[in-house]
Tab-separated table of C-alpha atoms and ligand atoms in Angstrom:
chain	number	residue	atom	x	y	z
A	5	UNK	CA	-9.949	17.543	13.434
A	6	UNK	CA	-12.754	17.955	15.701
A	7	UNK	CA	-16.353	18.005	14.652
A	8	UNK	CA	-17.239	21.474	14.237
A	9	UNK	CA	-13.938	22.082	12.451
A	10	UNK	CA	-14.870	19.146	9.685
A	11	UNK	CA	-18.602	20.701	9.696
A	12	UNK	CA	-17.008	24.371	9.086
A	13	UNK	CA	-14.303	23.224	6.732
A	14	UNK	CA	-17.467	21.160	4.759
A	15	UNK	CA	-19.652	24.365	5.186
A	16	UNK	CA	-16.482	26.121	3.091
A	17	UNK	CA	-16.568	23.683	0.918
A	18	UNK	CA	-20.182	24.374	-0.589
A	19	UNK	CA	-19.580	28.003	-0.715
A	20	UNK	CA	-15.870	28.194	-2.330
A	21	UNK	CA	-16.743	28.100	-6.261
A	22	UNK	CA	-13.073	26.348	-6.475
A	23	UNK	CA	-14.600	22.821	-5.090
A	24	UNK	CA	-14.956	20.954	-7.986
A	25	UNK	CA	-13.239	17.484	-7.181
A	26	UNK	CA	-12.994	15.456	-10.170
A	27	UNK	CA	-12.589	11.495	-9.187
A	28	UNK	CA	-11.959	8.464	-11.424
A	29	UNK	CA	-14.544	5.906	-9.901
A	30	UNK	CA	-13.361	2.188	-9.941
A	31	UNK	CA	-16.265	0.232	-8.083
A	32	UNK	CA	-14.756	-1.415	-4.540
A	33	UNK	CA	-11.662	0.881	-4.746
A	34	UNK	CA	-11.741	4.267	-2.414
A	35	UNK	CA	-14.164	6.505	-5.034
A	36	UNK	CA	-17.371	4.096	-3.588
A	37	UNK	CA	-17.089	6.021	-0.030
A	38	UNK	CA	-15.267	9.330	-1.991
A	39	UNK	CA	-18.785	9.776	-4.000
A	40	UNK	CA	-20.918	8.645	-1.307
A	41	UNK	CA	-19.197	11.548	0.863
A	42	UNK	CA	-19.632	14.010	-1.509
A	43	UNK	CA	-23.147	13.460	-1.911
A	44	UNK	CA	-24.125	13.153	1.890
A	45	UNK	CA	-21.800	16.238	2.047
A	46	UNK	CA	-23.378	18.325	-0.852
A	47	UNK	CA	-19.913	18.734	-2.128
A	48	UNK	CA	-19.869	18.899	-5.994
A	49	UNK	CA	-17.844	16.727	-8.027
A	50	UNK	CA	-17.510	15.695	-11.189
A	51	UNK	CA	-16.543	11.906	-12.658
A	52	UNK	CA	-14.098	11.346	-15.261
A	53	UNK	CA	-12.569	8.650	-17.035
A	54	UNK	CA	-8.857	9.115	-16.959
A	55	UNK	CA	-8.222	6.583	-19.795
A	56	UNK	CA	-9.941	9.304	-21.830
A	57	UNK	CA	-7.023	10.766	-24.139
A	58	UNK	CA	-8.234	13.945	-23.231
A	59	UNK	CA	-8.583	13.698	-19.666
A	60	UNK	CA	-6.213	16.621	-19.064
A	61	UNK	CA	-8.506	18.789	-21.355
A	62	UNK	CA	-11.355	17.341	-18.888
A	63	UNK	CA	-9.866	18.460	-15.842
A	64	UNK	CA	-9.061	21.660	-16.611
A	65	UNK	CA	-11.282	23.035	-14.565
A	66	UNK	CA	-11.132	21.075	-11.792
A	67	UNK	CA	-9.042	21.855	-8.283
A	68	UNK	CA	-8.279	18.322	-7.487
A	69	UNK	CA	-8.080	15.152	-9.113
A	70	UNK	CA	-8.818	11.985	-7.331
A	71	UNK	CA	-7.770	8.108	-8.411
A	72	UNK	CA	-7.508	4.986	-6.243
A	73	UNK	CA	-5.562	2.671	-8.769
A	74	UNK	CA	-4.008	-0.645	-7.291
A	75	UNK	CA	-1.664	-3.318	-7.667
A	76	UNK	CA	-3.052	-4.929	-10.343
A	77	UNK	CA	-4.477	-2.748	-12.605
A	78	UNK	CA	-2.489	-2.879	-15.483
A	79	UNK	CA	-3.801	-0.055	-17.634
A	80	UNK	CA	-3.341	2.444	-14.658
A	81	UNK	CA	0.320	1.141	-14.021
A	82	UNK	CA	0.617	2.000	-17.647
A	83	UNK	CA	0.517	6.349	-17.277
A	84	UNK	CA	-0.708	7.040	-13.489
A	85	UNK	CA	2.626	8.512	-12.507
A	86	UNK	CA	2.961	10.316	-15.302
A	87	UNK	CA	-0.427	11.555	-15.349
A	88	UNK	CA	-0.497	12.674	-11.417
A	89	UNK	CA	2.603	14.265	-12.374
A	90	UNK	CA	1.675	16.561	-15.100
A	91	UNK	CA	-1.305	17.424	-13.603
A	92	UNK	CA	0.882	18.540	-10.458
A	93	UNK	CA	2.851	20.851	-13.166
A	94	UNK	CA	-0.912	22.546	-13.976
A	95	UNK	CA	-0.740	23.387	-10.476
A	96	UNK	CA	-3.370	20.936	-9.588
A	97	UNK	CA	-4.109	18.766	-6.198
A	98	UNK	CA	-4.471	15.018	-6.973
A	99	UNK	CA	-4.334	11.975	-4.614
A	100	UNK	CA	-2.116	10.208	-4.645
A	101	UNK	CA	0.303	12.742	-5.339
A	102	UNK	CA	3.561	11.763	-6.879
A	103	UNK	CA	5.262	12.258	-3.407
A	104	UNK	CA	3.165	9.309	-2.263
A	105	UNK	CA	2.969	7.119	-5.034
A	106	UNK	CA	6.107	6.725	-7.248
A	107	UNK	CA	7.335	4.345	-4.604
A	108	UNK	CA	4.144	2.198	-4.567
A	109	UNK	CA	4.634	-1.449	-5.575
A	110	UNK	CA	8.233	-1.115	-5.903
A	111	UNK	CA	10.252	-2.678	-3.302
A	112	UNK	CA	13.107	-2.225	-4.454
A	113	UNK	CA	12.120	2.155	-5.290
A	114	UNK	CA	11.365	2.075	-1.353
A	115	UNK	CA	14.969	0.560	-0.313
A	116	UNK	CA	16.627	3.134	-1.708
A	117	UNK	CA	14.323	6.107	-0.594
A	118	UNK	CA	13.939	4.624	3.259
A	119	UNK	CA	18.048	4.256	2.917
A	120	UNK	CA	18.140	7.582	1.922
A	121	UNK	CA	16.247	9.032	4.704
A	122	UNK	CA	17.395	6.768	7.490
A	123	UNK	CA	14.650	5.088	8.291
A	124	UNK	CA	14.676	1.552	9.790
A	125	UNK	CA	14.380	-0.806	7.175
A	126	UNK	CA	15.042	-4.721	7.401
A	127	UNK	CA	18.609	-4.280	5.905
A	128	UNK	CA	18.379	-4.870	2.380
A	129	UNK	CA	20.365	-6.419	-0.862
A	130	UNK	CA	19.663	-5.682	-4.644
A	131	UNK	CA	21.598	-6.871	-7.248
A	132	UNK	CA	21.463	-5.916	-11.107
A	133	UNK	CA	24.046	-8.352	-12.263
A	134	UNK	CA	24.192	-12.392	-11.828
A	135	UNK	CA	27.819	-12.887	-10.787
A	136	UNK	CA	27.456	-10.049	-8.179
A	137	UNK	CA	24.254	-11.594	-6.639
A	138	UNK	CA	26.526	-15.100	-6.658
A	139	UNK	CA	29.338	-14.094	-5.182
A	140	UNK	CA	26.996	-12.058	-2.158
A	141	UNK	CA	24.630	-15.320	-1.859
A	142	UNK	CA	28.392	-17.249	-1.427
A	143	UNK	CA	29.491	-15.251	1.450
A	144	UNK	CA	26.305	-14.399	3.286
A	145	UNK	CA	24.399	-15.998	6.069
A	146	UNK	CA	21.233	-17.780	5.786
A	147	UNK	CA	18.300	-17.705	5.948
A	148	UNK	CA	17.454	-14.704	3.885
A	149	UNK	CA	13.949	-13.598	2.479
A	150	UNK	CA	13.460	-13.172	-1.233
A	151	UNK	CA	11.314	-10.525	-2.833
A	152	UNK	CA	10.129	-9.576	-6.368
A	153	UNK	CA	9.549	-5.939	-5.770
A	154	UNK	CA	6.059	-5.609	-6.351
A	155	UNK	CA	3.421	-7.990	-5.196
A	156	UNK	CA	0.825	-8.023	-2.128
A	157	UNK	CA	-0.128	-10.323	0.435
A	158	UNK	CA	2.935	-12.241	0.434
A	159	UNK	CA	2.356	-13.667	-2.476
A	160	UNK	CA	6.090	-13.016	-3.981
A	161	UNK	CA	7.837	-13.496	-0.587
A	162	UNK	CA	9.586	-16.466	0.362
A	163	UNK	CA	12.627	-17.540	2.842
A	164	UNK	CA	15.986	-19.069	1.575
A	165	UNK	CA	17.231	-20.905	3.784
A	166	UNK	CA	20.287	-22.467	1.784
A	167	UNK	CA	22.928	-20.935	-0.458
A	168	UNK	CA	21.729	-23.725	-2.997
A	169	UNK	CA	18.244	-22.177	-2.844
A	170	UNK	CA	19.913	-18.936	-3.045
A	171	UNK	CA	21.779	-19.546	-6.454
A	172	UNK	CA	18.332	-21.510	-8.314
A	173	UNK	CA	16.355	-17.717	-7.754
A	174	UNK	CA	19.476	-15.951	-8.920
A	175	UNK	CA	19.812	-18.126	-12.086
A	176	UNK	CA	15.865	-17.624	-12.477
A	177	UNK	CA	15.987	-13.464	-11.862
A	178	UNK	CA	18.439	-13.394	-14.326
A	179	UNK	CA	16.958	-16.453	-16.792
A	180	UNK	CA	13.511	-16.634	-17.288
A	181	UNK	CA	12.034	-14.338	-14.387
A	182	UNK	CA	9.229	-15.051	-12.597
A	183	UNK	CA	5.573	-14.347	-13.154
A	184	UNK	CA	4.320	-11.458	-10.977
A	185	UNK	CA	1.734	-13.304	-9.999
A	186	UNK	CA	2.205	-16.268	-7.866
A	187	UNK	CA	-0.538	-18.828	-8.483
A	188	UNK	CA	0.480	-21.285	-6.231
A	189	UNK	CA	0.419	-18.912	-3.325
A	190	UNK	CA	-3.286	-17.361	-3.996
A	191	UNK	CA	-4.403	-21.276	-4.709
A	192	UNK	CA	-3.108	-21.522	-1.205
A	193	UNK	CA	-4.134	-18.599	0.412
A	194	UNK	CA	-7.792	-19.722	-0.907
A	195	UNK	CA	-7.875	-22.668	0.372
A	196	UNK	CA	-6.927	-21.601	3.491
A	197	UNK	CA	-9.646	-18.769	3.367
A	198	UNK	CA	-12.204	-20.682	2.420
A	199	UNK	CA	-11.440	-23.250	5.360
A	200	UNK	CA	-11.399	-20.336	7.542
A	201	UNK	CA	-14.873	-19.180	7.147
A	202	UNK	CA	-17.168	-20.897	3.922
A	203	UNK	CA	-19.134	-17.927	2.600
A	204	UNK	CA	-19.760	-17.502	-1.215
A	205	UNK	CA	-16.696	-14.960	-0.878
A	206	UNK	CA	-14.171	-17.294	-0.149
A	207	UNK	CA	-16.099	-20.218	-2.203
A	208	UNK	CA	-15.786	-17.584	-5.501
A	209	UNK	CA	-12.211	-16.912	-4.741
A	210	UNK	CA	-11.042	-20.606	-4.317
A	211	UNK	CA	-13.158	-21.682	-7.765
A	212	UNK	CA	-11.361	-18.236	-9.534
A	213	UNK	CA	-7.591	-19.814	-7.804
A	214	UNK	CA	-8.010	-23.000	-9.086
A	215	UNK	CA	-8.919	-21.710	-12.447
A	216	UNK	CA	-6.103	-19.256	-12.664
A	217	UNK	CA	-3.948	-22.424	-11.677
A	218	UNK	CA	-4.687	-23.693	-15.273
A	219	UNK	CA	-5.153	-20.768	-17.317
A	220	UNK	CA	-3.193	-17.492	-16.759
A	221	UNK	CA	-5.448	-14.300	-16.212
A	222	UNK	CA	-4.930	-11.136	-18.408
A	223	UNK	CA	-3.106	-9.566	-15.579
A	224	UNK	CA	-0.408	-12.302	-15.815
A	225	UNK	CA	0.346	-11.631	-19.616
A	226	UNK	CA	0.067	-7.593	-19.036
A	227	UNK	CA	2.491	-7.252	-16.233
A	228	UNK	CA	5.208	-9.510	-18.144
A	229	UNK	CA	7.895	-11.168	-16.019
A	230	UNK	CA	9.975	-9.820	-13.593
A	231	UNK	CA	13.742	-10.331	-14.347
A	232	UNK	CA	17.216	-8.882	-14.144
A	233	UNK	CA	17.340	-7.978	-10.910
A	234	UNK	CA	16.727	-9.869	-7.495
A	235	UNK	CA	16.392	-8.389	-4.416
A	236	UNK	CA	16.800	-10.228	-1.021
A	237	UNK	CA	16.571	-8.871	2.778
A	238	UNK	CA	17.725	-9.968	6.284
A	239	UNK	CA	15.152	-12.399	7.792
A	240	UNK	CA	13.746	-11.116	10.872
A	241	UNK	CA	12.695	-14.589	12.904
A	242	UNK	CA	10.620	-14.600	15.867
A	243	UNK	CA	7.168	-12.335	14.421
A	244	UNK	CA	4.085	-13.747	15.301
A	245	UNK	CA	2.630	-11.163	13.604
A	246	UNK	CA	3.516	-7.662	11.855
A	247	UNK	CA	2.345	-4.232	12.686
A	248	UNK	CA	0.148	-2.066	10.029
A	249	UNK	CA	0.372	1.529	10.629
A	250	UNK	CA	-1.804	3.766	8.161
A	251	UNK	CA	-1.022	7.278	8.767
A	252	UNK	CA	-3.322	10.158	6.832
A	253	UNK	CA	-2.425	13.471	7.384
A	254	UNK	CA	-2.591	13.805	11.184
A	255	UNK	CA	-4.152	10.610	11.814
A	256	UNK	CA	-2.595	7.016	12.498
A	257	UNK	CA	-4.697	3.735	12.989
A	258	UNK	CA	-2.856	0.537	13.548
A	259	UNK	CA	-3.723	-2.868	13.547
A	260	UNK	CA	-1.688	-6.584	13.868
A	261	UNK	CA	-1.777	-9.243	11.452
A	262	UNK	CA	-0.756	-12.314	12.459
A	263	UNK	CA	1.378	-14.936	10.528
A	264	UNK	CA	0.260	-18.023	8.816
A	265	UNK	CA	0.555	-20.974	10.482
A	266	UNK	CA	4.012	-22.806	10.134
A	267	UNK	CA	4.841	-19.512	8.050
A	268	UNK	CA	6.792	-16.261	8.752
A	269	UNK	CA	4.313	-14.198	6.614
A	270	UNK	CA	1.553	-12.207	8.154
A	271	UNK	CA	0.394	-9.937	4.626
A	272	UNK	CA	-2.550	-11.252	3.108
A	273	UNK	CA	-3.222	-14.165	6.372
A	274	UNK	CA	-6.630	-12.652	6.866
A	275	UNK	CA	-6.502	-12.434	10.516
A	276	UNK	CA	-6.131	-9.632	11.993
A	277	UNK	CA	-6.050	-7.743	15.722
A	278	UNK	CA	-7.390	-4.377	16.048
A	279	UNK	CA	-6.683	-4.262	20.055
A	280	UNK	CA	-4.929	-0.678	20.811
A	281	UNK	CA	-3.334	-2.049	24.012
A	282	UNK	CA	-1.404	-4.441	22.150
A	283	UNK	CA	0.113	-1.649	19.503
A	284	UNK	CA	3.425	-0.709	19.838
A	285	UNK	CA	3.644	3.103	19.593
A	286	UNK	CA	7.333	3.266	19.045
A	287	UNK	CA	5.855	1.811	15.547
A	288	UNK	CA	3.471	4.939	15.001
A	289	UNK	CA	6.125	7.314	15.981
A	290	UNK	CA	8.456	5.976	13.447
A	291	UNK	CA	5.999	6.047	10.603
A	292	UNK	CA	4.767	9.606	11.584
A	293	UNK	CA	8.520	10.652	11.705
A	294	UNK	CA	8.779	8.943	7.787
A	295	UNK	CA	5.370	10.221	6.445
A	296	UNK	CA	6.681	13.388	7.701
A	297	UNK	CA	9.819	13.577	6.074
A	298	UNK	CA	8.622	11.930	2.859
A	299	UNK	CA	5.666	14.336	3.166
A	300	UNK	CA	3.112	11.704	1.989
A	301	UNK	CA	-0.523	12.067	2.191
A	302	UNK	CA	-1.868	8.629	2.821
A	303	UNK	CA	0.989	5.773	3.815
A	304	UNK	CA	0.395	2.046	5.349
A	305	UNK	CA	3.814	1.152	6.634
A	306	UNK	CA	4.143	-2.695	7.966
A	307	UNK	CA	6.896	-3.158	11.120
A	308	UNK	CA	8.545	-6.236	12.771
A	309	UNK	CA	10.667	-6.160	15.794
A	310	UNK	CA	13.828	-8.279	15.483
A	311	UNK	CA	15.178	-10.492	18.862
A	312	UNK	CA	16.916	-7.516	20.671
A	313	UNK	CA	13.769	-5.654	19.905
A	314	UNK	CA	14.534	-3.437	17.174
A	315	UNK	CA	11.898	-1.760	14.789
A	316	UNK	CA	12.420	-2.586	11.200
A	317	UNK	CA	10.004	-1.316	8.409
A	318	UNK	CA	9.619	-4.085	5.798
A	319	UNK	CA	7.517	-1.742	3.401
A	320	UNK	CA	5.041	1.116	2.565
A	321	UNK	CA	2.764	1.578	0.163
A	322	UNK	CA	-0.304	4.643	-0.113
A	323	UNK	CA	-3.250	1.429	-1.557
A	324	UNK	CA	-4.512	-0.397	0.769
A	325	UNK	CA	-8.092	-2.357	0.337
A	326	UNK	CA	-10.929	-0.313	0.586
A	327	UNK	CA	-13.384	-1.976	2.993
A	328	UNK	CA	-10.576	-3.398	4.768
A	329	UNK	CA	-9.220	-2.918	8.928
A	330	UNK	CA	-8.412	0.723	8.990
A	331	UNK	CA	-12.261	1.760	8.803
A	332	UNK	CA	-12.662	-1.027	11.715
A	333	UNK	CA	-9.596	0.639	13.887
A	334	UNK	CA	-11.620	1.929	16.968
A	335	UNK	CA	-9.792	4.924	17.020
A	336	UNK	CA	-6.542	6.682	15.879
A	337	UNK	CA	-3.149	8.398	17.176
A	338	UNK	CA	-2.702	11.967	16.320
A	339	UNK	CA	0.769	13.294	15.517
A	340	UNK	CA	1.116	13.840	18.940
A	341	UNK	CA	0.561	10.486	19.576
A	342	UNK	CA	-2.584	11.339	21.752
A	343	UNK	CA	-5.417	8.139	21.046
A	344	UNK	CA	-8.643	9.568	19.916
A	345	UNK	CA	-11.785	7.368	19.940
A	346	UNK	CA	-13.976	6.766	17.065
A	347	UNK	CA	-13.928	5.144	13.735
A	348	UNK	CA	-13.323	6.385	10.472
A	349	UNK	CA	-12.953	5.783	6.851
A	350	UNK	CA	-9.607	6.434	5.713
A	351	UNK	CA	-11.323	7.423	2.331
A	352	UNK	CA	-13.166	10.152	4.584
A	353	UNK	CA	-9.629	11.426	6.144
A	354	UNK	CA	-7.927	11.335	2.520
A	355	UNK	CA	-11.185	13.495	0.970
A	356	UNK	CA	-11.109	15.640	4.462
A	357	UNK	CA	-7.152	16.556	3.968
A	358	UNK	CA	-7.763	16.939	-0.175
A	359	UNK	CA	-10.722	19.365	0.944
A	360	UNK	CA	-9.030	21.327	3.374
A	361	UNK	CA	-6.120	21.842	0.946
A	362	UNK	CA	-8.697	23.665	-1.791
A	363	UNK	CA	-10.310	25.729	1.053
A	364	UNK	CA	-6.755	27.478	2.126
A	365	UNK	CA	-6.060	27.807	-1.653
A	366	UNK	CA	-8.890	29.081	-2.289
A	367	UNK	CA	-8.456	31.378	0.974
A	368	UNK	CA	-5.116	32.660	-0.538
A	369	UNK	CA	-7.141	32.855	-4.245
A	370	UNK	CA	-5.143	30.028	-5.609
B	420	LIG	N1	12.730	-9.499	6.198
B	420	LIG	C1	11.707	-10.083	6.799
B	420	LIG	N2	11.893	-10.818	7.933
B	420	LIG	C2	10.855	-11.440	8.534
B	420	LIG	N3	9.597	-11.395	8.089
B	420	LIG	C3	9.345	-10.672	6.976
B	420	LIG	C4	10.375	-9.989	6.279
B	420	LIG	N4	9.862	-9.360	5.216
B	420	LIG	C5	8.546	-9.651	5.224
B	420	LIG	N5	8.214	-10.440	6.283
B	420	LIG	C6	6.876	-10.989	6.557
B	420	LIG	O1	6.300	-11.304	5.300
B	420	LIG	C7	5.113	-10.564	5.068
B	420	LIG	C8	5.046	-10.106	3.613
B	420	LIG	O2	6.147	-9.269	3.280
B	420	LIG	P1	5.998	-7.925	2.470
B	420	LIG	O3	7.362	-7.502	2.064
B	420	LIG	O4	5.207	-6.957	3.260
B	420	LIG	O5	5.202	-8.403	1.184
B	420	LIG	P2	3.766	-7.976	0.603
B	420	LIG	O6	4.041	-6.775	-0.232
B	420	LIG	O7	3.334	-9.144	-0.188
B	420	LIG	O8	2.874	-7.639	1.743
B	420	LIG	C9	5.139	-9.427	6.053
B	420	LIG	O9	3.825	-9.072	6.401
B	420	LIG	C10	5.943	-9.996	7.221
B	420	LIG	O10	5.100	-10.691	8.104
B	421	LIG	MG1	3.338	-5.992	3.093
């Protein structure tokens, strides 16, 4: 959108008596930039508490709903689908919207949707039942990766590189599970952080993995284990680093993240490359073509290329951290794939889209 259009579309905005935005603020998630929009905007909006039992009485009201919920957050993981959803039924906008979110944090949800629609992801192996799983693990080549199906920053990947190893995760996804959270793999990641750069960030975040080492966090006991399934892809070798595409609406920024060292892992490394030269755009025209088709409102989709060059999507998912690379991207690809220069919050671009979905209701007196 060009200037004057967001100016005119915000000018709308503050006349339409339809604005009110109602937005669940969680401090360091999207609502930070979502309310500090609003107010250099003069766009009204109201806060709520959706853990209130009577949040749908609260929103009544409102035109759209707002609610950055992660990961981790074990009360939200609790009702947010079903919440977005009935408030969809009362005919009401909300981000994310239950196109874009049932599939978030669920590996496994996404196999069977990007299956579905064709798109190119690392081929892909699920199993519900031990002797099944056994007998595939038996017969297939190595290595493979194994994946719980939720998790972030590679914390619950790893590579199997023997049938041996194969069978031990088997007999654990179908035994005692595994914890959700991998300790080991944030201790690591911490250390490795805090060698990177020593700031009281990365100090406070080793001190926190070590003690999380010892003593399990509440989001450990919450989330229970994972179990009765196991879920296992291709490996792709030969990635330095993946690609992150983030498309919102008609907007796509893209940035690289390379892998650890002595790893195959680039999620959660911490280093990242923002140069535009070095994306490859074959990668933003495949996740335009699936945001598209999916019809999803905010999506970061991460790509490899295998050794004859192929594109394979390894996942998507609509939450990605709030003050992380996108709003450092110098520019983005419209669905045309033309560049255009500039940064931007993707909070801004999700709030823009939201807005400019009220002003044509409102312009049909929705
Ligand atoms: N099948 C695969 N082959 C090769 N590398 C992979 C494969 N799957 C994931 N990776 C690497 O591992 C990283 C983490 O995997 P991913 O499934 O995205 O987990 P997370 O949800 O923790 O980010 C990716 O960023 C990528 O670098
Ligand atoms: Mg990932």
């Amino acid at each position: 959108m060009t200037y004057p259009e967001r100016v005119l579309r915000v000018a709308h905005m503050k006349r339409s008596k339809c604005t009110t935005l109602a937005i669940h603020h969680r401090p360091g998630s999207f609502s930070d930039r979502w309310i500090e929009y609003c107010t250099e905007n003069s766009i009204r909006y109201d806060l709520v508490n959706c853990y209130d039992s009577d949040i749908i009485q609260h929103l009544r009201s409102c035109a759209a709903f707002l609610w950055h919920w992660n990961h981790y957050d074990c009360r939200a993981r609790l009702f947010a689908r079903q919440l977005t959803y009935s408030l969809e039924a009362a005919g009401k906008l909300v981000f994310p919207n239950s196109r874009t979110c049932w599939h978030f944090d669920d590996k496994v949800g996404q196999k069977y949707l990007l299956e579905a629609i064709g798109a190119p992801l690392v081929p892909s192996y699920v199993f519900y039942d031990e002797e099944e799983a056994m007998e595939w693990a038996g017969a297939t080549d190595y290595p493979k990766v194994f994946k719980l199906r939720g998790g972030a920053g590679s914390s619950n990947v790893l590579l199997v590189r023997t049938r041996s190893e194969a069978a031990r995760l088997i007999r654990k996804a179908f035994g005692a599970g595994f914890s959700p959270i991998n300790r080991r793999a944030s201790l690591r990641d911490s250390i490795s952080a805090f060698h990177h750069c020593r700031t009281h960030h990365t100090a406070r975040g080793l001190i926190g993995a070590l003690f999380r080492c010892v003593i399990p966090g509440d989001i450990e006991r919450r989330m229970g284990r994972e179990r009765g399934y196991v879920y296992f892809q291709d490996f792709i070798p030969g990635n330095k680093h993946d690609t992150r595409v983030v498309v919102i609406g008609n907007r796509a920024f893209a940035f690289q993240r390379e892998v650890r060292r002595n790893d195959f892992r680039a999620s959660g490394s911490g280093s990242t490359i923002l140069d535009r030269k070095k994306i490859d755009t074959e990668f933003i025209r495949l996740a335009y073509e699936v945001s598209r088709r999916l019809n999803l409102q905010s999506t970061a989709y991460d790509f490899i290329r295998d050794e004859s060059r192929g594109p394979h999507l390894i996942e998507m998912s609509y939450a990605f951290p709030a003050n992380g690379q996108v709003a450092k991207c110098p520019g983005h690809w419209d669905g045309n794939l033309k560049w255009h220069d500039g940064k931007m919050w993707p909070q801004d671009a999700i709030l823009e889209d939201m807005l400019a979905q009220i002003a044509v209701r409102s312009a049909e007196g929705i």
